[in-house]
Amino acid sequence: MDEARLVTHLSGKRVVLGVTGSIAAYKAVSVLRALRCAGATVSVVMTKAATKFVTPRTFEVLSGERVVTDLFDAHEPMAHLTIPERADVVLVAPATANFLAKAALGLADDVLTTMLLSARCPVIVAPAMDGDMWTHPPVVQHVQTLRSRGVVVLDPEVGPLASGQIAQGRLSEEPKIVAAVDSAMASRCDWQNQVVLVSAGPTQEPIDPVRFLSNRSSGKMGYAIAAAAKARGAEVILVSGPSSLSPEPGITTVRVNTAAEMADALFRHFPTCTVLIMAAAVADFRPKESFAQKVKKQGKTDMVLELEATPDILAMLSARRTSQIMVGFAAETEHILSHATDKLNAKGLDLIVANDVTQTGGGGFGSDDNAAIILSARGEQRDLGLMSKRRLADEILTAVHELCLVRPCQKVLVQ
Ligand SMILES: Cc1cc2nc3c(=O)[nH]c(=O)nc-3n(C[C@H](O)[C@H](O)[C@H](O)COP(=O)(O)O)c2cc1C
């Protein structure tokens, strides 16, 4: 089929494949395989009825991931939120009449429908049912409702059905479904041709072989930005301080410990990047002297540690920039906007993402969520409420794209 040749935007994308209780559920297996062949990672979510037709084991083996069938899954208790959060697209194939009704009404009585309510990515639905069901007024109405909400509902095909009837109701052919997913991704590949250099995590500045000075950064924000940029088609180089996180596949990762190592890695990759996003919490100071042996207490009641400033990586990169867009972060505890504006101007940045790391209610260091304000060199300000770091990453990329990549920022060089 022609559609097969068009598949070019699925590489590195994460597809959530919802499978519902239709006789066509077995066809979801070949959809899964085709998505995998096109380079996508696929997480499968099945309704209880779907498991009557195909076992989760089949999808588990072919996807290489656990299949979630239960809203109250013991292994992943918040699957209905975590799975869609990481998704680039949700595809429900086959979709039953029952699923269409629940999705249209916003019901949430299983993991798939609950997940749909929190998904912020494109949703594609491929119905399959008997011909009389497809033309039944409530089904027609639910399809209209879903379409009016931006859900892509693929028309089922005309042909012989399980009942023996020849009518419209057959699940769309696999290449057509894959092409629909691919085209949904094409519109989200707005970072293609960009080389994005992202820094993440803390640095550790050694005091002696067993001790160091560091900070509370977990790396989650930088890793989320790297993943979002990769998903939107960019080539991504992630320079990461010590972090327990693993980058998504396809991201070039350079692991560093100290501010000096982070500076080296960034200087090395900066000339070839088009966008730099500095989400790392680089130490401002380091011990002037790092002891060769472990410092012993031995009756001492105090100890003075002399510190020196680390290199100002952003200012040094700013002085070396040619045409790179530069985005910084300001993790502040007070006077958020004025400190962030000062940093934006002093470092010659195009954008700065300011956030209050003292906020309660789940933002800042180590948290999965963050609330940020984006300030641009042209004086624009976007206040983004509390949201997951993965979603914030997408908002930041959208802002960079709109403010800088589409309308290049005025370059302000540091004197
Ligand atoms: C053998 C068999 C085949 C079925 N095939 C379909 C189908 O193709 N489409 C559909 O909408 N419902 C079909 N159903 C009915 C659904 O399985 C039923 O509505 C179920 O509640 C759907 O649950 P789910 O939407 O949570 O998966 C079938 C039922 C049986 C017993």
Coordinates of C-alpha atoms and ligand atoms in Angstrom, one line a residue:
M1 CA 0.0 0.0 0.0
D2 CA 1.1 3.6 -0.7
E3 CA 0.8 4.6 3.0
A4 CA 3.6 2.3 3.9
R5 CA 6.1 4.4 2.0
L6 CA 5.1 7.6 3.9
V7 CA 6.2 6.3 7.4
T8 CA 9.1 8.6 8.3
H9 CA 8.2 10.3 11.6
L10 CA 7.8 7.4 14.0
S11 CA 11.5 6.7 14.8
G12 CA 12.1 7.3 18.5
K13 CA 8.4 8.1 19.2
R14 CA 6.5 6.5 22.0
V15 CA 3.1 5.2 21.0
V16 CA 0.5 4.0 23.5
L17 CA -1.6 1.3 21.7
G18 CA -5.0 0.8 23.3
V19 CA -6.6 -2.5 22.4
T20 CA -10.3 -3.1 23.1
G21 CA -12.7 -6.1 23.0
S22 CA -13.3 -6.4 19.3
I23 CA -13.1 -9.6 17.3
A24 CA -10.4 -7.6 15.3
A25 CA -8.2 -7.4 18.4
Y26 CA -5.8 -9.9 16.8
K27 CA -5.1 -7.3 14.1
A28 CA -3.6 -5.0 16.7
V29 CA -0.6 -7.5 16.8
S30 CA 0.4 -6.6 13.3
V31 CA -0.2 -2.9 13.9
L32 CA 2.2 -3.2 16.9
R33 CA 4.8 -4.9 14.8
A34 CA 4.5 -2.3 12.0
L35 CA 4.9 0.5 14.5
R36 CA 8.0 -1.2 16.0
C37 CA 9.4 -1.7 12.5
A38 CA 9.0 2.0 11.9
G39 CA 11.2 2.7 14.9
A40 CA 8.5 3.5 17.5
T41 CA 8.4 2.3 21.1
V42 CA 5.0 0.9 21.9
S43 CA 3.3 0.5 25.3
V44 CA 0.1 -1.6 25.1
V45 CA -2.9 -1.0 27.3
M46 CA -5.7 -3.5 27.0
T47 CA -9.3 -3.5 28.3
K48 CA -10.5 -6.5 30.2
A49 CA -12.7 -7.5 27.2
A50 CA -9.6 -7.3 24.9
T51 CA -7.8 -9.9 26.9
K52 CA -10.7 -12.4 26.1
F53 CA -9.5 -12.2 22.4
V54 CA -5.7 -11.9 22.6
T55 CA -3.5 -12.6 25.7
P56 CA -1.4 -9.7 27.1
R57 CA 1.6 -12.0 26.8
T58 CA 1.5 -11.7 23.0
F59 CA 1.7 -7.9 23.1
E60 CA 4.3 -8.1 26.0
V61 CA 6.7 -10.3 24.0
L62 CA 6.3 -8.2 20.8
S63 CA 6.5 -4.8 22.5
G64 CA 9.2 -5.7 25.0
E65 CA 7.2 -3.9 27.7
R66 CA 4.7 -4.8 30.4
V67 CA 1.1 -4.6 29.2
V68 CA -1.2 -2.8 31.5
T69 CA -4.8 -4.2 31.8
D70 CA -5.8 -3.0 35.3
L71 CA -6.3 0.5 36.6
F72 CA -5.2 -0.8 40.0
D73 CA -2.1 -2.4 38.6
A74 CA 0.2 -3.3 41.5
H75 CA 3.4 -2.7 39.5
E76 CA 2.5 0.7 38.2
P77 CA -0.1 2.3 40.5
M78 CA -0.4 5.5 38.6
A79 CA -0.2 4.0 35.1
H80 CA -3.2 6.0 33.9
L81 CA -1.1 9.2 34.4
T82 CA 2.4 8.0 33.8
I83 CA 1.8 6.2 30.5
P84 CA 0.1 9.0 28.6
E85 CA 2.5 11.5 30.0
R86 CA 5.4 9.8 28.2
A87 CA 3.3 9.2 25.0
D88 CA 3.8 11.0 21.8
V89 CA 0.6 9.6 20.5
V90 CA -2.3 7.4 21.7
L91 CA -3.7 4.9 19.2
V92 CA -6.8 2.8 20.0
A93 CA -7.0 0.0 17.5
P94 CA -9.4 -1.7 17.4
A95 CA -11.9 0.6 19.2
T96 CA -15.2 -0.9 20.2
A97 CA -18.6 0.9 20.2
N98 CA -18.4 0.7 24.0
F99 CA -15.0 2.4 24.0
L100 CA -16.2 5.2 21.6
A101 CA -19.2 5.9 23.9
K102 CA -17.0 6.0 27.1
A103 CA -14.4 8.2 25.4
A104 CA -17.0 10.6 24.0
L105 CA -18.7 10.9 27.4
G106 CA -15.4 11.2 29.3
L107 CA -16.1 8.1 31.4
A108 CA -13.1 6.6 33.2
D109 CA -13.8 3.1 34.5
D110 CA -10.8 1.3 33.2
V111 CA -7.1 2.1 32.6
L112 CA -7.5 3.0 28.9
T113 CA -10.4 5.5 29.3
T114 CA -8.9 7.0 32.4
M115 CA -5.6 7.4 30.6
L116 CA -7.4 9.2 27.8
L117 CA -8.5 11.9 30.1
S118 CA -5.0 12.9 31.0
A119 CA -3.4 12.4 27.6
R120 CA -2.2 15.7 26.0
C121 CA -0.9 14.1 22.8
P122 CA -2.7 13.4 19.6
V123 CA -5.3 10.6 19.9
I124 CA -6.2 8.3 17.0
V125 CA -9.0 5.8 17.1
A126 CA -9.6 3.0 14.6
P127 CA -13.1 1.5 15.2
A128 CA -14.1 -2.0 14.3
M129 CA -17.6 -3.4 14.7
D130 CA -20.6 -4.9 13.0
G131 CA -22.1 -2.7 10.2
D132 CA -25.4 -2.2 12.1
M133 CA -23.5 -1.0 15.2
W134 CA -21.4 1.5 13.2
T135 CA -24.5 3.2 11.8
H136 CA -26.4 3.1 15.1
P137 CA -27.3 6.7 16.0
P138 CA -25.5 6.9 19.4
V139 CA -22.3 5.4 17.8
V140 CA -22.5 8.0 15.0
Q141 CA -23.0 10.7 17.6
H142 CA -20.1 9.6 19.7
V143 CA -17.8 9.5 16.6
Q144 CA -18.9 13.1 15.8
T145 CA -18.2 14.2 19.4
L146 CA -14.7 12.7 19.4
R147 CA -13.9 14.3 16.0
S148 CA -15.1 17.7 17.2
R149 CA -12.7 17.4 20.0
G150 CA -9.7 16.8 17.7
V151 CA -9.6 13.0 18.0
V152 CA -8.7 11.4 14.6
V153 CA -11.4 8.7 14.1
L154 CA -10.5 6.5 11.1
D155 CA -13.5 5.3 9.1
P156 CA -13.8 1.5 9.2
E157 CA -13.7 -0.2 5.9
V158 CA -16.4 -1.9 3.9
G159 CA -16.0 -5.7 3.6
P160 CA -17.0 -9.0 5.0
L161 CA -17.5 -8.9 8.8
A162 CA -17.3 -11.6 11.4
S163 CA -21.1 -11.8 11.4
G164 CA -21.0 -12.8 7.7
Q165 CA -22.5 -9.4 6.8
I166 CA -20.8 -7.3 4.1
A167 CA -20.9 -3.7 5.4
Q168 CA -18.8 -0.9 6.8
G169 CA -17.2 -2.0 10.1
R170 CA -13.9 -3.7 9.3
L171 CA -10.9 -2.3 11.1
S172 CA -8.8 0.0 8.8
E173 CA -6.0 -1.8 7.1
E174 CA -2.7 -1.8 9.1
P175 CA -0.8 0.5 6.7
K176 CA -3.6 3.1 6.8
I177 CA -3.5 3.0 10.6
V178 CA 0.3 3.4 10.7
A179 CA 0.2 6.2 8.2
A180 CA -2.4 8.0 10.4
V181 CA 0.0 7.7 13.4
D182 CA 2.9 8.8 11.2
S183 CA 1.1 11.9 9.9
A184 CA 0.0 12.9 13.5
M185 CA 3.7 12.7 14.3
A186 CA 4.8 14.7 11.3
S187 CA 3.1 17.8 12.6
R188 CA 5.0 17.4 15.9
C189 CA 8.4 17.2 14.2
D190 CA 8.9 20.9 14.5
W191 CA 12.5 20.4 15.9
Q192 CA 13.8 18.5 12.9
N193 CA 17.2 19.8 11.7
Q194 CA 18.0 21.2 15.1
V195 CA 20.9 20.0 17.1
V196 CA 20.0 20.6 20.8
L197 CA 22.7 20.6 23.5
V198 CA 21.1 20.1 26.9
S199 CA 22.8 20.2 30.3
A200 CA 21.2 18.4 33.2
G201 CA 21.7 17.5 36.9
P202 CA 24.0 18.8 39.5
T203 CA 27.8 18.8 39.6
Q204 CA 29.9 17.4 42.3
E205 CA 33.0 19.3 43.4
P206 CA 35.4 17.1 45.3
I207 CA 36.6 18.0 48.8
D208 CA 38.6 14.7 49.2
P209 CA 38.3 11.2 47.6
V210 CA 35.0 10.5 49.5
R211 CA 33.3 13.9 49.9
F212 CA 32.0 16.6 47.6
L213 CA 30.0 19.7 47.4
S214 CA 26.8 19.4 45.4
N215 CA 23.2 20.5 45.2
R216 CA 19.7 19.0 45.2
S217 CA 19.2 18.9 41.4
S218 CA 17.9 15.5 40.2
G219 CA 18.4 16.1 36.5
K220 CA 14.6 15.4 35.8
M221 CA 14.0 18.7 34.0
G222 CA 17.0 18.4 31.7
Y223 CA 16.3 14.8 30.9
A224 CA 12.7 15.7 30.2
I225 CA 13.8 18.4 27.8
A226 CA 16.2 16.1 26.1
A227 CA 13.4 13.5 25.6
A228 CA 10.9 16.1 24.4
A229 CA 13.4 17.5 21.8
K230 CA 14.3 14.0 20.6
A231 CA 10.6 13.2 20.3
R232 CA 10.1 16.4 18.2
G233 CA 12.7 15.4 15.7
A234 CA 15.9 17.1 17.0
E235 CA 19.3 15.5 17.3
V236 CA 20.1 15.7 21.1
I237 CA 23.3 15.8 23.0
L238 CA 22.8 15.6 26.8
V239 CA 25.6 16.6 29.1
S240 CA 24.6 15.2 32.5
G241 CA 26.0 15.6 35.9
P242 CA 25.6 12.7 38.4
S243 CA 22.0 11.4 38.1
S244 CA 20.2 8.2 38.6
L245 CA 18.1 8.8 35.5
S246 CA 18.6 7.0 32.1
P247 CA 18.2 9.0 28.9
E248 CA 15.7 7.9 26.3
P249 CA 17.2 5.8 23.4
G250 CA 18.8 7.8 20.6
I251 CA 20.1 10.6 22.8
T252 CA 23.9 11.1 22.8
T253 CA 24.8 11.3 26.5
V254 CA 28.1 12.7 28.0
R255 CA 28.4 11.9 31.8
V256 CA 30.4 14.4 33.8
N257 CA 31.0 15.1 37.5
T258 CA 32.5 18.5 38.1
A259 CA 31.7 22.0 36.8
A260 CA 35.0 21.9 34.9
E261 CA 34.1 18.6 33.2
M262 CA 30.7 20.0 32.3
A263 CA 32.3 23.1 30.9
D264 CA 34.7 21.0 28.8
A265 CA 31.9 18.8 27.4
L266 CA 29.7 21.8 26.6
F267 CA 32.5 23.7 24.9
R268 CA 33.2 20.7 22.8
H269 CA 29.7 20.3 21.5
F270 CA 28.6 23.9 21.5
P271 CA 30.0 24.9 18.0
T272 CA 27.8 22.3 16.2
C273 CA 24.6 22.8 18.1
T274 CA 21.8 25.2 17.0
V275 CA 20.1 25.4 20.5
L276 CA 21.7 25.2 23.9
I277 CA 19.4 24.6 26.9
M278 CA 21.2 24.9 30.2
A279 CA 19.1 23.0 32.7
A280 CA 22.0 21.8 34.9
A281 CA 22.5 23.2 38.4
V282 CA 26.3 23.8 38.0
A283 CA 28.1 24.6 41.3
D284 CA 28.9 28.2 41.6
F285 CA 31.8 27.5 44.0
R286 CA 34.2 24.6 44.5
P287 CA 36.8 23.8 47.2
K288 CA 40.0 25.7 46.3
E289 CA 41.9 22.6 47.2
S290 CA 40.8 19.0 46.8
F291 CA 42.6 16.8 49.4
A292 CA 44.4 13.7 47.9
Q293 CA 43.5 11.6 51.0
K294 CA 40.3 11.4 53.1
V295 CA 40.4 14.3 55.6
K296 CA 40.4 12.8 59.2
K297 CA 38.4 14.3 62.1
Q298 CA 41.2 13.5 64.6
G299 CA 40.0 15.7 67.4
K300 CA 39.3 18.8 65.2
T301 CA 36.3 20.7 66.4
D302 CA 36.0 22.8 63.2
M303 CA 37.4 23.0 59.8
V304 CA 37.5 25.9 57.3
L305 CA 36.9 25.0 53.6
E306 CA 38.2 27.7 51.3
L307 CA 36.0 28.0 48.1
E308 CA 36.7 29.5 44.7
A309 CA 34.2 30.4 42.0
T310 CA 33.7 27.9 39.2
P311 CA 34.0 29.0 35.5
D312 CA 30.9 30.9 34.4
I313 CA 30.0 28.4 31.7
L314 CA 27.0 30.4 30.2
A315 CA 29.0 33.6 29.9
M316 CA 31.9 31.8 28.3
L317 CA 29.6 30.0 25.8
S318 CA 27.8 33.3 25.1
A319 CA 31.1 34.8 24.1
R320 CA 31.8 31.9 21.7
R321 CA 28.4 31.8 20.1
T322 CA 27.9 32.2 16.4
S323 CA 24.2 31.7 15.8
Q324 CA 23.1 29.4 18.6
I325 CA 19.9 30.1 20.5
M326 CA 20.7 30.1 24.2
V327 CA 18.2 29.2 26.9
G328 CA 19.1 29.3 30.6
F329 CA 17.3 28.3 33.8
A330 CA 17.0 30.4 36.9
A331 CA 16.2 28.3 40.0
E332 CA 15.5 30.9 42.6
T333 CA 14.3 31.1 46.2
E334 CA 13.3 34.8 46.2
H335 CA 12.8 37.8 43.8
I336 CA 12.3 35.2 41.0
L337 CA 11.5 37.6 38.2
S338 CA 14.1 40.2 38.9
H339 CA 16.9 37.6 39.4
A340 CA 15.9 35.8 36.3
T341 CA 15.8 39.0 34.2
D342 CA 19.3 40.0 35.5
K343 CA 20.6 36.6 34.5
L344 CA 18.9 36.7 31.1
N345 CA 20.6 40.1 30.4
A346 CA 24.0 39.4 32.0
K347 CA 24.5 36.1 30.2
G348 CA 23.1 37.3 26.8
L349 CA 20.4 34.6 26.7
D350 CA 17.5 34.4 24.3
L351 CA 15.2 32.9 26.9
I352 CA 15.3 32.1 30.6
V353 CA 13.1 29.6 32.4
A354 CA 12.5 30.9 35.9
N355 CA 11.2 28.8 38.7
D356 CA 10.8 29.0 42.5
V357 CA 12.5 26.0 44.0
T358 CA 11.0 26.7 47.4
Q359 CA 7.4 26.3 46.3
T360 CA 5.2 23.8 48.1
G361 CA 2.8 21.6 46.2
G362 CA 5.3 19.7 44.1
G363 CA 7.7 21.8 42.1
G364 CA 11.4 22.3 42.0
F365 CA 14.2 19.9 42.8
G366 CA 13.6 16.2 42.7
S367 CA 9.9 16.7 42.0
D368 CA 8.1 15.3 38.9
D369 CA 6.3 18.6 38.6
N370 CA 7.4 22.2 38.1
A371 CA 5.9 25.6 37.7
A372 CA 7.9 28.1 35.6
I373 CA 7.8 31.5 34.0
I374 CA 9.5 31.9 30.6
L375 CA 11.1 35.3 29.9
S376 CA 12.5 36.3 26.6
A377 CA 15.2 38.8 25.6
R378 CA 12.5 40.8 23.9
G379 CA 10.6 41.3 27.1
E380 CA 7.9 38.6 26.6
Q381 CA 6.7 36.7 29.6
R382 CA 4.8 33.4 29.8
D383 CA 3.6 32.1 33.1
L384 CA 3.2 28.4 32.9
G385 CA 1.3 26.9 35.8
L386 CA 2.3 23.7 37.8
M387 CA 2.6 20.8 35.4
S388 CA 4.7 17.7 34.9
K389 CA 8.3 18.3 33.9
R390 CA 7.8 16.3 30.7
R391 CA 4.9 18.6 29.8
L392 CA 6.8 21.7 30.8
A393 CA 9.7 20.5 28.6
D394 CA 7.3 20.6 25.6
E395 CA 6.0 24.0 26.6
I396 CA 9.6 25.3 26.8
L397 CA 10.4 23.8 23.4
T398 CA 7.3 25.4 21.9
A399 CA 8.2 28.8 23.4
V400 CA 11.8 28.5 22.0
H401 CA 10.4 27.5 18.6
E402 CA 7.9 30.3 18.4
L403 CA 10.1 33.0 20.0
C404 CA 13.5 32.1 18.5
L405 CA 13.5 29.5 15.8
V406 CA 10.7 31.0 13.8
R407 CA 11.4 34.6 14.6
P408 CA 15.2 34.7 15.4
C409 CA 16.0 36.5 18.7
Q410 CA 18.1 39.6 18.7
K411 CA 21.5 38.5 19.8
V412 CA 22.8 40.3 22.9
L413 CA 26.5 39.5 23.4
V414 CA 28.1 39.7 26.8
Q415 CA 30.7 42.4 26.9
Ligands
LIG1 C1 -17.2 -12.6 19.9 C2 -17.4 -11.1 20.2 C3 -16.9 -10.2 19.3 C4 -17.1 -8.8 19.5 N1 -16.6 -7.9 18.6 C5 -16.9 -6.6 18.8 C6 -16.5 -5.7 17.8 O1 -15.8 -6.0 16.8 N2 -16.7 -4.4 18.0 C7 -17.4 -3.9 19.1 O2 -17.7 -2.7 19.2 N3 -17.8 -4.8 20.1 C8 -17.6 -6.1 19.9 N4 -17.9 -7.0 20.9 C9 -18.6 -6.5 22.1 C10 -17.6 -6.0 23.1 O3 -16.6 -7.0 23.4 C11 -18.2 -5.5 24.4 O4 -19.1 -4.4 24.0 C12 -17.3 -5.1 25.5 O5 -18.0 -4.6 26.5 C13 -16.3 -4.1 25.0 O6 -15.5 -3.7 26.1 P1 -14.3 -2.7 25.9 O7 -14.8 -1.6 25.1 O8 -14.0 -2.3 27.4 O9 -13.2 -3.5 25.3 C14 -17.7 -8.4 20.7 C15 -18.2 -9.3 21.6 C16 -18.0 -10.7 21.4 C17 -18.5 -11.6 22.4

